[in-house]
PDB file of N, CA and C in Angstrom:
ATOM      1  N   MET A   1       0.798  -1.200   0.000  1.00 54.00           N
ATOM      2  CA  MET A   1       0.000   0.000   0.000  1.00 54.00           C
ATOM      3  C   MET A   1       0.843   1.268   0.000  1.00 54.00           C
ATOM      4  N   PRO A   2       1.966   1.341   0.714  1.00 62.00           N
ATOM      5  CA  PRO A   2       2.752   2.571   0.692  1.00 62.00           C
ATOM      6  C   PRO A   2       3.185   2.990  -0.708  1.00 62.00           C
ATOM      7  N   ALA A   3       3.526   2.038  -1.591  1.00 72.00           N
ATOM      8  CA  ALA A   3       3.918   2.399  -2.953  1.00 72.00           C
ATOM      9  C   ALA A   3       2.778   3.098  -3.676  1.00 72.00           C
ATOM     10  N   PHE A   4       1.557   2.671  -3.427  1.00 69.00           N
ATOM     11  CA  PHE A   4       0.385   3.287  -4.036  1.00 69.00           C
ATOM     12  C   PHE A   4       0.248   4.733  -3.589  1.00 69.00           C
ATOM     13  N   SER A   5       0.402   4.986  -2.296  1.00 69.00           N
ATOM     14  CA  SER A   5       0.272   6.354  -1.800  1.00 69.00           C
ATOM     15  C   SER A   5       1.428   7.228  -2.281  1.00 69.00           C
ATOM     16  N   ILE A   6       2.608   6.664  -2.398  1.00 75.00           N
ATOM     17  CA  ILE A   6       3.755   7.421  -2.918  1.00 75.00           C
ATOM     18  C   ILE A   6       3.501   7.833  -4.358  1.00 75.00           C
ATOM     19  N   TRP A   7       2.895   6.966  -5.152  1.00 80.00           N
ATOM     20  CA  TRP A   7       2.571   7.280  -6.545  1.00 80.00           C
ATOM     21  C   TRP A   7       1.732   8.552  -6.613  1.00 80.00           C
ATOM     22  N   PHE A   8       0.743   8.669  -5.722  1.00 78.00           N
ATOM     23  CA  PHE A   8      -0.086   9.877  -5.687  1.00 78.00           C
ATOM     24  C   PHE A   8       0.695  11.083  -5.175  1.00 78.00           C
ATOM     25  N   GLU A   9       1.476  10.878  -4.118  1.00 76.00           N
ATOM     26  CA  GLU A   9       2.187  11.986  -3.492  1.00 76.00           C
ATOM     27  C   GLU A   9       3.190  12.651  -4.423  1.00 76.00           C
ATOM     28  N   VAL A  10       3.809  11.892  -5.320  1.00 83.00           N
ATOM     29  CA  VAL A  10       4.787  12.498  -6.226  1.00 83.00           C
ATOM     30  C   VAL A  10       4.116  13.225  -7.389  1.00 83.00           C
ATOM     31  N   ARG A  11       2.851  12.942  -7.645  1.00 87.00           N
ATOM     32  CA  ARG A  11       2.140  13.584  -8.750  1.00 87.00           C
ATOM     33  C   ARG A  11       1.290  14.784  -8.331  1.00 87.00           C
ATOM     34  N   TRP A  12       0.836  14.780  -7.094  1.00 86.00           N
ATOM     35  CA  TRP A  12      -0.029  15.846  -6.597  1.00 86.00           C
ATOM     36  C   TRP A  12       0.461  16.306  -5.234  1.00 86.00           C
ATOM     37  N   ASN A  13       0.053  17.484  -4.863  1.00 84.00           N
ATOM     38  CA  ASN A  13       0.410  18.037  -3.557  1.00 84.00           C
ATOM     39  C   ASN A  13      -0.539  17.464  -2.509  1.00 84.00           C
ATOM     40  N   ILE A  14      -0.140  16.369  -1.883  1.00 83.00           N
ATOM     41  CA  ILE A  14      -0.981  15.673  -0.907  1.00 83.00           C
ATOM     42  C   ILE A  14      -0.360  15.791   0.469  1.00 83.00           C
ATOM     43  N   ASP A  15      -1.190  16.169   1.429  1.00 85.00           N
ATOM     44  CA  ASP A  15      -0.754  16.261   2.816  1.00 85.00           C
ATOM     45  C   ASP A  15      -0.771  14.850   3.413  1.00 85.00           C
ATOM     46  N   PRO A  16       0.391  14.268   3.731  1.00 82.00           N
ATOM     47  CA  PRO A  16       0.427  12.893   4.249  1.00 82.00           C
ATOM     48  C   PRO A  16      -0.197  12.746   5.632  1.00 82.00           C
ATOM     49  N   THR A  17      -0.553  13.859   6.274  1.00 88.00           N
ATOM     50  CA  THR A  17      -1.208  13.780   7.580  1.00 88.00           C
ATOM     51  C   THR A  17      -2.726  13.742   7.448  1.00 88.00           C
ATOM     52  N   LYS A  18      -3.208  13.771   6.196  1.00 90.00           N
ATOM     53  CA  LYS A  18      -4.656  13.763   5.955  1.00 90.00           C
ATOM     54  C   LYS A  18      -4.998  12.820   4.810  1.00 90.00           C
ATOM     55  N   LEU A  19      -4.773  11.542   5.028  1.00 88.00           N
ATOM     56  CA  LEU A  19      -5.051  10.534   4.006  1.00 88.00           C
ATOM     57  C   LEU A  19      -6.233   9.672   4.444  1.00 88.00           C
ATOM     58  N   LEU A  20      -7.354   9.835   3.760  1.00 93.00           N
ATOM     59  CA  LEU A  20      -8.584   9.099   4.058  1.00 93.00           C
ATOM     60  C   LEU A  20      -8.706   7.881   3.153  1.00 93.00           C
ATOM     61  N   LEU A  21      -9.015   6.752   3.760  1.00 93.00           N
ATOM     62  CA  LEU A  21      -9.341   5.541   3.002  1.00 93.00           C
ATOM     63  C   LEU A  21     -10.792   5.215   3.304  1.00 93.00           C
ATOM     64  N   THR A  22     -11.581   5.023   2.261  1.00 95.00           N
ATOM     65  CA  THR A  22     -13.003   4.758   2.457  1.00 95.00           C
ATOM     66  C   THR A  22     -13.455   3.622   1.551  1.00 95.00           C
ATOM     67  N   GLY A  23     -14.574   3.027   1.913  1.00 93.00           N
ATOM     68  CA  GLY A  23     -15.141   1.967   1.095  1.00 93.00           C
ATOM     69  C   GLY A  23     -16.464   1.511   1.659  1.00 93.00           C
ATOM     70  N   MET A  24     -17.254   0.880   0.802  1.00 90.00           N
ATOM     71  CA  MET A  24     -18.553   0.357   1.215  1.00 90.00           C
ATOM     72  C   MET A  24     -18.654  -1.104   0.806  1.00 90.00           C
ATOM     73  N   SER A  25     -19.239  -1.913   1.650  1.00 86.00           N
ATOM     74  CA  SER A  25     -19.389  -3.340   1.428  1.00 86.00           C
ATOM     75  C   SER A  25     -18.006  -3.979   1.330  1.00 86.00           C
ATOM     76  N   ASP A  26     -17.658  -4.628   0.228  1.00 86.00           N
ATOM     77  CA  ASP A  26     -16.329  -5.230   0.116  1.00 86.00           C
ATOM     78  C   ASP A  26     -15.239  -4.166   0.190  1.00 86.00           C
ATOM     79  N   GLY A  27     -15.532  -2.974  -0.298  1.00 90.00           N
ATOM     80  CA  GLY A  27     -14.591  -1.864  -0.166  1.00 90.00           C
ATOM     81  C   GLY A  27     -14.365  -1.488   1.284  1.00 90.00           C
ATOM     82  N   GLY A  28     -15.399  -1.679   2.117  1.00 88.00           N
ATOM     83  CA  GLY A  28     -15.256  -1.448   3.552  1.00 88.00           C
ATOM     84  C   GLY A  28     -14.309  -2.449   4.185  1.00 88.00           C
ATOM     85  N   THR A  29     -14.373  -3.690   3.716  1.00 86.00           N
ATOM     86  CA  THR A  29     -13.432  -4.711   4.194  1.00 86.00           C
ATOM     87  C   THR A  29     -12.013  -4.296   3.836  1.00 86.00           C
ATOM     88  N   PHE A  30     -11.812  -3.884   2.595  1.00 88.00           N
ATOM     89  CA  PHE A  30     -10.491  -3.419   2.149  1.00 88.00           C
ATOM     90  C   PHE A  30     -10.041  -2.232   2.999  1.00 88.00           C
ATOM     91  N   CYS A  31     -10.966  -1.340   3.301  1.00 90.00           N
ATOM     92  CA  CYS A  31     -10.671  -0.177   4.137  1.00 90.00           C
ATOM     93  C   CYS A  31     -10.116  -0.617   5.489  1.00 90.00           C
ATOM     94  N   TYR A  32     -10.777  -1.571   6.131  1.00 88.00           N
ATOM     95  CA  TYR A  32     -10.312  -2.059   7.424  1.00 88.00           C
ATOM     96  C   TYR A  32      -9.000  -2.815   7.310  1.00 88.00           C
ATOM     97  N   VAL A  33      -8.935  -3.775   6.412  1.00 85.00           N
ATOM     98  CA  VAL A  33      -7.749  -4.628   6.311  1.00 85.00           C
ATOM     99  C   VAL A  33      -6.513  -3.800   5.966  1.00 85.00           C
ATOM    100  N   SER A  34      -6.648  -2.871   5.019  1.00 87.00           N
ATOM    101  CA  SER A  34      -5.499  -2.046   4.615  1.00 87.00           C
ATOM    102  C   SER A  34      -5.243  -0.902   5.586  1.00 87.00           C
ATOM    103  N   GLY A  35      -6.309  -0.252   6.018  1.00 89.00           N
ATOM    104  CA  GLY A  35      -6.156   0.921   6.870  1.00 89.00           C
ATOM    105  C   GLY A  35      -5.736   0.622   8.289  1.00 89.00           C
ATOM    106  N   LEU A  36      -5.962  -0.600   8.752  1.00 88.00           N
ATOM    107  CA  LEU A  36      -5.595  -0.968  10.119  1.00 88.00           C
ATOM    108  C   LEU A  36      -4.241  -1.651  10.221  1.00 88.00           C
ATOM    109  N   GLU A  37      -3.570  -1.856   9.100  1.00 86.00           N
ATOM    110  CA  GLU A  37      -2.219  -2.413   9.143  1.00 86.00           C
ATOM    111  C   GLU A  37      -1.288  -1.453   9.862  1.00 86.00           C
ATOM    112  N   SER A  38      -0.336  -2.002  10.572  1.00 82.00           N
ATOM    113  CA  SER A  38       0.590  -1.145  11.318  1.00 82.00           C
ATOM    114  C   SER A  38       1.392  -0.230  10.390  1.00 82.00           C
ATOM    115  N   ALA A  39       1.640  -0.641   9.163  1.00 81.00           N
ATOM    116  CA  ALA A  39       2.409   0.177   8.221  1.00 81.00           C
ATOM    117  C   ALA A  39       1.526   1.032   7.309  1.00 81.00           C
ATOM    118  N   SER A  40       0.250   1.103   7.587  1.00 85.00           N
ATOM    119  CA  SER A  40      -0.665   1.849   6.725  1.00 85.00           C
ATOM    120  C   SER A  40      -0.355   3.350   6.736  1.00 85.00           C
ATOM    121  N   PRO A  41      -0.359   3.981   5.554  1.00 84.00           N
ATOM    122  CA  PRO A  41      -0.134   5.427   5.504  1.00 84.00           C
ATOM    123  C   PRO A  41      -1.400   6.235   5.803  1.00 84.00           C
ATOM    124  N   PHE A  42      -2.546   5.562   5.895  1.00 89.00           N
ATOM    125  CA  PHE A  42      -3.808   6.273   6.042  1.00 89.00           C
ATOM    126  C   PHE A  42      -4.010   6.779   7.466  1.00 89.00           C
ATOM    127  N   THR A  43      -4.499   8.012   7.547  1.00 91.00           N
ATOM    128  CA  THR A  43      -4.681   8.671   8.837  1.00 91.00           C
ATOM    129  C   THR A  43      -6.141   8.723   9.254  1.00 91.00           C
ATOM    130  N   HIS A  44      -7.047   8.411   8.358  1.00 94.00           N
ATOM    131  CA  HIS A  44      -8.485   8.420   8.625  1.00 94.00           C
ATOM    132  C   HIS A  44      -9.127   7.278   7.845  1.00 94.00           C
ATOM    133  N   LEU A  45     -10.126   6.619   8.436  1.00 95.00           N
ATOM    134  CA  LEU A  45     -10.854   5.549   7.766  1.00 95.00           C
ATOM    135  C   LEU A  45     -12.347   5.841   7.812  1.00 95.00           C
ATOM    136  N   ALA A  46     -13.051   5.468   6.754  1.00 95.00           N
ATOM    137  CA  ALA A  46     -14.509   5.586   6.721  1.00 95.00           C
ATOM    138  C   ALA A  46     -15.052   4.367   5.988  1.00 95.00           C
ATOM    139  N   ALA A  47     -15.704   3.478   6.732  1.00 90.00           N
ATOM    140  CA  ALA A  47     -16.224   2.249   6.145  1.00 90.00           C
ATOM    141  C   ALA A  47     -17.737   2.208   6.296  1.00 90.00           C
ATOM    142  N   GLY A  48     -18.399   1.859   5.221  1.00 87.00           N
ATOM    143  CA  GLY A  48     -19.849   1.754   5.255  1.00 87.00           C
ATOM    144  C   GLY A  48     -20.303   0.337   5.016  1.00 87.00           C
ATOM    145  N   ARG A  49     -21.306  -0.066   5.798  1.00 76.00           N
ATOM    146  CA  ARG A  49     -21.943  -1.361   5.616  1.00 76.00           C
ATOM    147  C   ARG A  49     -20.943  -2.509   5.620  1.00 76.00           C
ATOM    148  N   ARG A  50     -20.108  -2.525   6.639  1.00 75.00           N
ATOM    149  CA  ARG A  50     -19.106  -3.593   6.722  1.00 75.00           C
ATOM    150  C   ARG A  50     -18.702  -3.822   8.162  1.00 75.00           C
ATOM    151  N   HIS A  51     -18.025  -4.938   8.394  1.00 72.00           N
ATOM    152  CA  HIS A  51     -17.510  -5.284   9.707  1.00 72.00           C
ATOM    153  C   HIS A  51     -16.071  -5.748   9.554  1.00 72.00           C
ATOM    154  N   LEU A  52     -15.359  -5.822  10.655  1.00 78.00           N
ATOM    155  CA  LEU A  52     -14.005  -6.359  10.609  1.00 78.00           C
ATOM    156  C   LEU A  52     -14.076  -7.832  10.229  1.00 78.00           C
ATOM    157  N   PRO A  53     -13.256  -8.285   9.291  1.00 70.00           N
ATOM    158  CA  PRO A  53     -13.294  -9.695   8.915  1.00 70.00           C
ATOM    159  C   PRO A  53     -12.906 -10.619  10.056  1.00 70.00           C
ATOM    160  N   SER A  54     -12.100 -10.134  10.997  1.00 64.00           N
ATOM    161  CA  SER A  54     -11.768 -10.874  12.212  1.00 64.00           C
ATOM    162  C   SER A  54     -11.251  -9.872  13.225  1.00 64.00           C
ATOM    163  N   ALA A  55     -11.038 -10.314  14.420  1.00 50.00           N
ATOM    164  CA  ALA A  55     -10.613  -9.404  15.483  1.00 50.00           C
ATOM    165  C   ALA A  55      -9.249  -8.780  15.214  1.00 50.00           C
ATOM    166  N   ASP A  56      -8.431  -9.380  14.349  1.00 49.00           N
ATOM    167  CA  ASP A  56      -7.109  -8.813  14.083  1.00 49.00           C
ATOM    168  C   ASP A  56      -7.083  -7.997  12.804  1.00 49.00           C
ATOM    169  N   GLY A  57      -8.237  -7.611  12.286  1.00 48.00           N
ATOM    170  CA  GLY A  57      -8.277  -6.829  11.063  1.00 48.00           C
ATOM    171  C   GLY A  57      -8.209  -7.702   9.823  1.00 48.00           C
ATOM    172  N   GLY A  58      -8.178  -9.009  10.004  1.00 51.00           N
ATOM    173  CA  GLY A  58      -8.234  -9.920   8.872  1.00 51.00           C
ATOM    174  C   GLY A  58      -6.899 -10.360   8.333  1.00 51.00           C
ATOM    175  N   ASN A  59      -5.802  -9.777   8.809  1.00 52.00           N
ATOM    176  CA  ASN A  59      -4.525 -10.145   8.219  1.00 52.00           C
ATOM    177  C   ASN A  59      -3.408 -10.348   9.238  1.00 52.00           C
ATOM    178  N   GLY A  60      -3.719 -10.246  10.520  1.00 58.00           N
ATOM    179  CA  GLY A  60      -2.715 -10.453  11.541  1.00 58.00           C
ATOM    180  C   GLY A  60      -1.740  -9.310  11.705  1.00 58.00           C
ATOM    181  N   ARG A  61      -1.937  -8.216  10.971  1.00 64.00           N
ATOM    182  CA  ARG A  61      -1.016  -7.083  11.038  1.00 64.00           C
ATOM    183  C   ARG A  61      -1.713  -5.812  11.517  1.00 64.00           C
ATOM    184  N   MET A  62      -2.805  -5.968  12.258  1.00 70.00           N
ATOM    185  CA  MET A  62      -3.534  -4.807  12.742  1.00 70.00           C
ATOM    186  C   MET A  62      -2.686  -4.002  13.730  1.00 70.00           C
ATOM    187  N   ARG A  63      -2.821  -2.700  13.644  1.00 73.00           N
ATOM    188  CA  ARG A  63      -2.128  -1.822  14.581  1.00 73.00           C
ATOM    189  C   ARG A  63      -2.416  -2.280  16.003  1.00 73.00           C
ATOM    190  N   LYS A  64      -1.398  -2.355  16.823  1.00 68.00           N
ATOM    191  CA  LYS A  64      -1.579  -2.778  18.218  1.00 68.00           C
ATOM    192  C   LYS A  64      -2.363  -1.731  18.997  1.00 68.00           C
ATOM    193  N   ASP A  65      -2.081  -0.478  18.716  1.00 69.00           N
ATOM    194  CA  ASP A  65      -2.782   0.622  19.365  1.00 69.00           C
ATOM    195  C   ASP A  65      -3.200   1.573  18.258  1.00 69.00           C
ATOM    196  N   CYS A  66      -4.477   1.708  18.083  1.00 82.00           N
ATOM    197  CA  CYS A  66      -4.969   2.564  16.999  1.00 82.00           C
ATOM    198  C   CYS A  66      -4.715   4.045  17.268  1.00 82.00           C
ATOM    199  N   GLY A  67      -4.219   4.381  18.442  1.00 80.00           N
ATOM    200  CA  GLY A  67      -3.759   5.729  18.739  1.00 80.00           C
ATOM    201  C   GLY A  67      -4.698   6.841  18.324  1.00 80.00           C
ATOM    202  N   ALA A  68      -5.972   6.709  18.643  1.00 83.00           N
ATOM    203  CA  ALA A  68      -6.986   7.722  18.319  1.00 83.00           C
ATOM    204  C   ALA A  68      -7.204   7.884  16.815  1.00 83.00           C
ATOM    205  N   LEU A  69      -6.906   6.829  16.048  1.00 91.00           N
ATOM    206  CA  LEU A  69      -7.160   6.851  14.607  1.00 91.00           C
ATOM    207  C   LEU A  69      -8.624   7.204  14.361  1.00 91.00           C
ATOM    208  N   PRO A  70      -8.905   8.265  13.605  1.00 95.00           N
ATOM    209  CA  PRO A  70     -10.300   8.609  13.326  1.00 95.00           C
ATOM    210  C   PRO A  70     -10.935   7.585  12.373  1.00 95.00           C
ATOM    211  N   VAL A  71     -12.034   6.999  12.820  1.00 94.00           N
ATOM    212  CA  VAL A  71     -12.769   6.021  12.017  1.00 94.00           C
ATOM    213  C   VAL A  71     -14.237   6.422  12.005  1.00 94.00           C
ATOM    214  N   TYR A  72     -14.797   6.557  10.809  1.00 95.00           N
ATOM    215  CA  TYR A  72     -16.222   6.837  10.667  1.00 95.00           C
ATOM    216  C   TYR A  72     -16.881   5.558  10.180  1.00 95.00           C
ATOM    217  N   LEU A  73     -17.828   5.063  10.950  1.00 93.00           N
ATOM    218  CA  LEU A  73     -18.486   3.796  10.647  1.00 93.00           C
ATOM    219  C   LEU A  73     -19.984   4.029  10.544  1.00 93.00           C
ATOM    220  N   VAL A  74     -20.573   3.650   9.429  1.00 92.00           N
ATOM    221  CA  VAL A  74     -22.015   3.797   9.245  1.00 92.00           C
ATOM    222  C   VAL A  74     -22.590   2.451   8.812  1.00 92.00           C
ATOM    223  N   HIS A  75     -23.776   2.132   9.351  1.00 91.00           N
ATOM    224  CA  HIS A  75     -24.396   0.844   9.029  1.00 91.00           C
ATOM    225  C   HIS A  75     -25.913   0.984   9.131  1.00 91.00           C
ATOM    226  N   GLY A  76     -26.630   0.271   8.292  1.00 89.00           N
ATOM    227  CA  GLY A  76     -28.091   0.304   8.317  1.00 89.00           C
ATOM    228  C   GLY A  76     -28.670  -0.669   9.337  1.00 89.00           C
ATOM    229  N   ARG A  77     -29.615  -0.199  10.115  1.00 90.00           N
ATOM    230  CA  ARG A  77     -30.249  -1.062  11.129  1.00 90.00           C
ATOM    231  C   ARG A  77     -30.956  -2.259  10.505  1.00 90.00           C
ATOM    232  N   LEU A  78     -31.441  -2.091   9.292  1.00 90.00           N
ATOM    233  CA  LEU A  78     -32.212  -3.155   8.639  1.00 90.00           C
ATOM    234  C   LEU A  78     -31.421  -3.868   7.540  1.00 90.00           C
ATOM    235  N   ASP A  79     -30.099  -3.752   7.564  1.00 87.00           N
ATOM    236  CA  ASP A  79     -29.261  -4.399   6.556  1.00 87.00           C
ATOM    237  C   ASP A  79     -29.530  -5.905   6.575  1.00 87.00           C
ATOM    238  N   TRP A  80     -29.905  -6.460   5.447  1.00 86.00           N
ATOM    239  CA  TRP A  80     -30.267  -7.882   5.377  1.00 86.00           C
ATOM    240  C   TRP A  80     -29.048  -8.783   5.202  1.00 86.00           C
ATOM    241  N   MET A  81     -27.924  -8.229   4.731  1.00 85.00           N
ATOM    242  CA  MET A  81     -26.748  -9.058   4.501  1.00 85.00           C
ATOM    243  C   MET A  81     -25.823  -9.104   5.719  1.00 85.00           C
ATOM    244  N   PHE A  82     -25.596  -7.948   6.323  1.00 83.00           N
ATOM    245  CA  PHE A  82     -24.735  -7.851   7.500  1.00 83.00           C
ATOM    246  C   PHE A  82     -25.567  -7.271   8.635  1.00 83.00           C
ATOM    247  N   PRO A  83     -25.999  -8.108   9.570  1.00 87.00           N
ATOM    248  CA  PRO A  83     -26.817  -7.612  10.679  1.00 87.00           C
ATOM    249  C   PRO A  83     -26.106  -6.487  11.426  1.00 87.00           C
ATOM    250  N   VAL A  84     -26.881  -5.568  11.926  1.00 89.00           N
ATOM    251  CA  VAL A  84     -26.326  -4.401  12.610  1.00 89.00           C
ATOM    252  C   VAL A  84     -25.461  -4.798  13.812  1.00 89.00           C
ATOM    253  N   GLN A  85     -25.684  -5.956  14.374  1.00 90.00           N
ATOM    254  CA  GLN A  85     -24.884  -6.396  15.519  1.00 90.00           C
ATOM    255  C   GLN A  85     -23.398  -6.515  15.173  1.00 90.00           C
ATOM    256  N   VAL A  86     -23.077  -6.904  13.933  1.00 86.00           N
ATOM    257  CA  VAL A  86     -21.662  -7.024  13.571  1.00 86.00           C
ATOM    258  C   VAL A  86     -21.011  -5.647  13.486  1.00 86.00           C
ATOM    259  N   ALA A  87     -21.764  -4.647  13.042  1.00 88.00           N
ATOM    260  CA  ALA A  87     -21.228  -3.280  13.016  1.00 88.00           C
ATOM    261  C   ALA A  87     -21.028  -2.765  14.431  1.00 88.00           C
ATOM    262  N   ARG A  88     -21.948  -3.088  15.311  1.00 91.00           N
ATOM    263  CA  ARG A  88     -21.808  -2.679  16.714  1.00 91.00           C
ATOM    264  C   ARG A  88     -20.584  -3.333  17.347  1.00 91.00           C
ATOM    265  N   GLN A  89     -20.343  -4.599  17.009  1.00 89.00           N
ATOM    266  CA  GLN A  89     -19.168  -5.296  17.524  1.00 89.00           C
ATOM    267  C   GLN A  89     -17.887  -4.655  16.975  1.00 89.00           C
ATOM    268  N   THR A  90     -17.894  -4.305  15.697  1.00 88.00           N
ATOM    269  CA  THR A  90     -16.746  -3.630  15.096  1.00 88.00           C
ATOM    270  C   THR A  90     -16.477  -2.317  15.823  1.00 88.00           C
ATOM    271  N   HIS A  91     -17.537  -1.575  16.090  1.00 91.00           N
ATOM    272  CA  HIS A  91     -17.408  -0.320  16.834  1.00 91.00           C
ATOM    273  C   HIS A  91     -16.724  -0.567  18.180  1.00 91.00           C
ATOM    274  N   GLN A  92     -17.161  -1.588  18.893  1.00 89.00           N
ATOM    275  CA  GLN A  92     -16.582  -1.904  20.200  1.00 89.00           C
ATOM    276  C   GLN A  92     -15.112  -2.324  20.083  1.00 89.00           C
ATOM    277  N   LEU A  93     -14.796  -3.165  19.086  1.00 86.00           N
ATOM    278  CA  LEU A  93     -13.420  -3.630  18.916  1.00 86.00           C
ATOM    279  C   LEU A  93     -12.475  -2.483  18.584  1.00 86.00           C
ATOM    280  N   LEU A  94     -12.899  -1.625  17.658  1.00 88.00           N
ATOM    281  CA  LEU A  94     -12.042  -0.509  17.270  1.00 88.00           C
ATOM    282  C   LEU A  94     -11.872   0.486  18.417  1.00 88.00           C
ATOM    283  N   SER A  95     -12.947   0.742  19.133  1.00 89.00           N
ATOM    284  CA  SER A  95     -12.863   1.648  20.294  1.00 89.00           C
ATOM    285  C   SER A  95     -11.929   1.080  21.350  1.00 89.00           C
ATOM    286  N   ALA A  96     -12.027  -0.219  21.605  1.00 86.00           N
ATOM    287  CA  ALA A  96     -11.166  -0.866  22.590  1.00 86.00           C
ATOM    288  C   ALA A  96      -9.693  -0.810  22.177  1.00 86.00           C
ATOM    289  N   ALA A  97      -9.448  -0.769  20.859  1.00 85.00           N
ATOM    290  CA  ALA A  97      -8.077  -0.683  20.350  1.00 85.00           C
ATOM    291  C   ALA A  97      -7.559   0.756  20.347  1.00 85.00           C
ATOM    292  N   GLY A  98      -8.394   1.704  20.777  1.00 88.00           N
ATOM    293  CA  GLY A  98      -7.952   3.090  20.879  1.00 88.00           C
ATOM    294  C   GLY A  98      -8.391   4.000  19.755  1.00 88.00           C
ATOM    295  N   ALA A  99      -9.102   3.461  18.771  1.00 91.00           N
ATOM    296  CA  ALA A  99      -9.554   4.299  17.651  1.00 91.00           C
ATOM    297  C   ALA A  99     -10.600   5.304  18.132  1.00 91.00           C
ATOM    298  N   ASN A 100     -10.631   6.446  17.473  1.00 94.00           N
ATOM    299  CA  ASN A 100     -11.626   7.477  17.745  1.00 94.00           C
ATOM    300  C   ASN A 100     -12.785   7.243  16.774  1.00 94.00           C
ATOM    301  N   VAL A 101     -13.749   6.417  17.180  1.00 94.00           N
ATOM    302  CA  VAL A 101     -14.814   5.953  16.287  1.00 94.00           C
ATOM    303  C   VAL A 101     -16.046   6.838  16.388  1.00 94.00           C
ATOM    304  N   THR A 102     -16.513   7.269  15.217  1.00 96.00           N
ATOM    305  CA  THR A 102     -17.835   7.894  15.108  1.00 96.00           C
ATOM    306  C   THR A 102     -18.718   6.852  14.463  1.00 96.00           C
ATOM    307  N   TYR A 103     -19.739   6.417  15.187  1.00 95.00           N
ATOM    308  CA  TYR A 103     -20.604   5.339  14.717  1.00 95.00           C
ATOM    309  C   TYR A 103     -22.016   5.859  14.485  1.00 95.00           C
ATOM    310  N   ARG A 104     -22.562   5.555  13.317  1.00 94.00           N
ATOM    311  CA  ARG A 104     -23.917   5.972  12.961  1.00 94.00           C
ATOM    312  C   ARG A 104     -24.700   4.781  12.423  1.00 94.00           C
ATOM    313  N   GLU A 105     -25.942   4.668  12.888  1.00 92.00           N
ATOM    314  CA  GLU A 105     -26.873   3.699  12.323  1.00 92.00           C
ATOM    315  C   GLU A 105     -27.964   4.469  11.629  1.00 92.00           C
ATOM    316  N   ALA A 106     -28.349   3.987  10.469  1.00 85.00           N
ATOM    317  CA  ALA A 106     -29.410   4.670   9.713  1.00 85.00           C
ATOM    318  C   ALA A 106     -30.603   3.753   9.554  1.00 85.00           C
TER     319      ALA A 106
END
């Protein structure tokens, strides 16, 4: 992932302290798995309609301390594919890891 962000940084004037990774559904999974890696360049995450694939972020390389990482999480109460309980659990796991989670149910 760092090579991808470097590609953008050399072409455009990007502030490396403000890198948002976002996604919905499978993109939300990618957001968590990539954005929660200890070597991730992303400083903010926003995932919609998704949950953590596992307690370790799905790849065993999740940041040990999310250090107040801003995470915006939104999920539908009536989602038929991913019950709202999994989003609530994700909220709890990320908060327990130190992330600064804003959680919304619609």
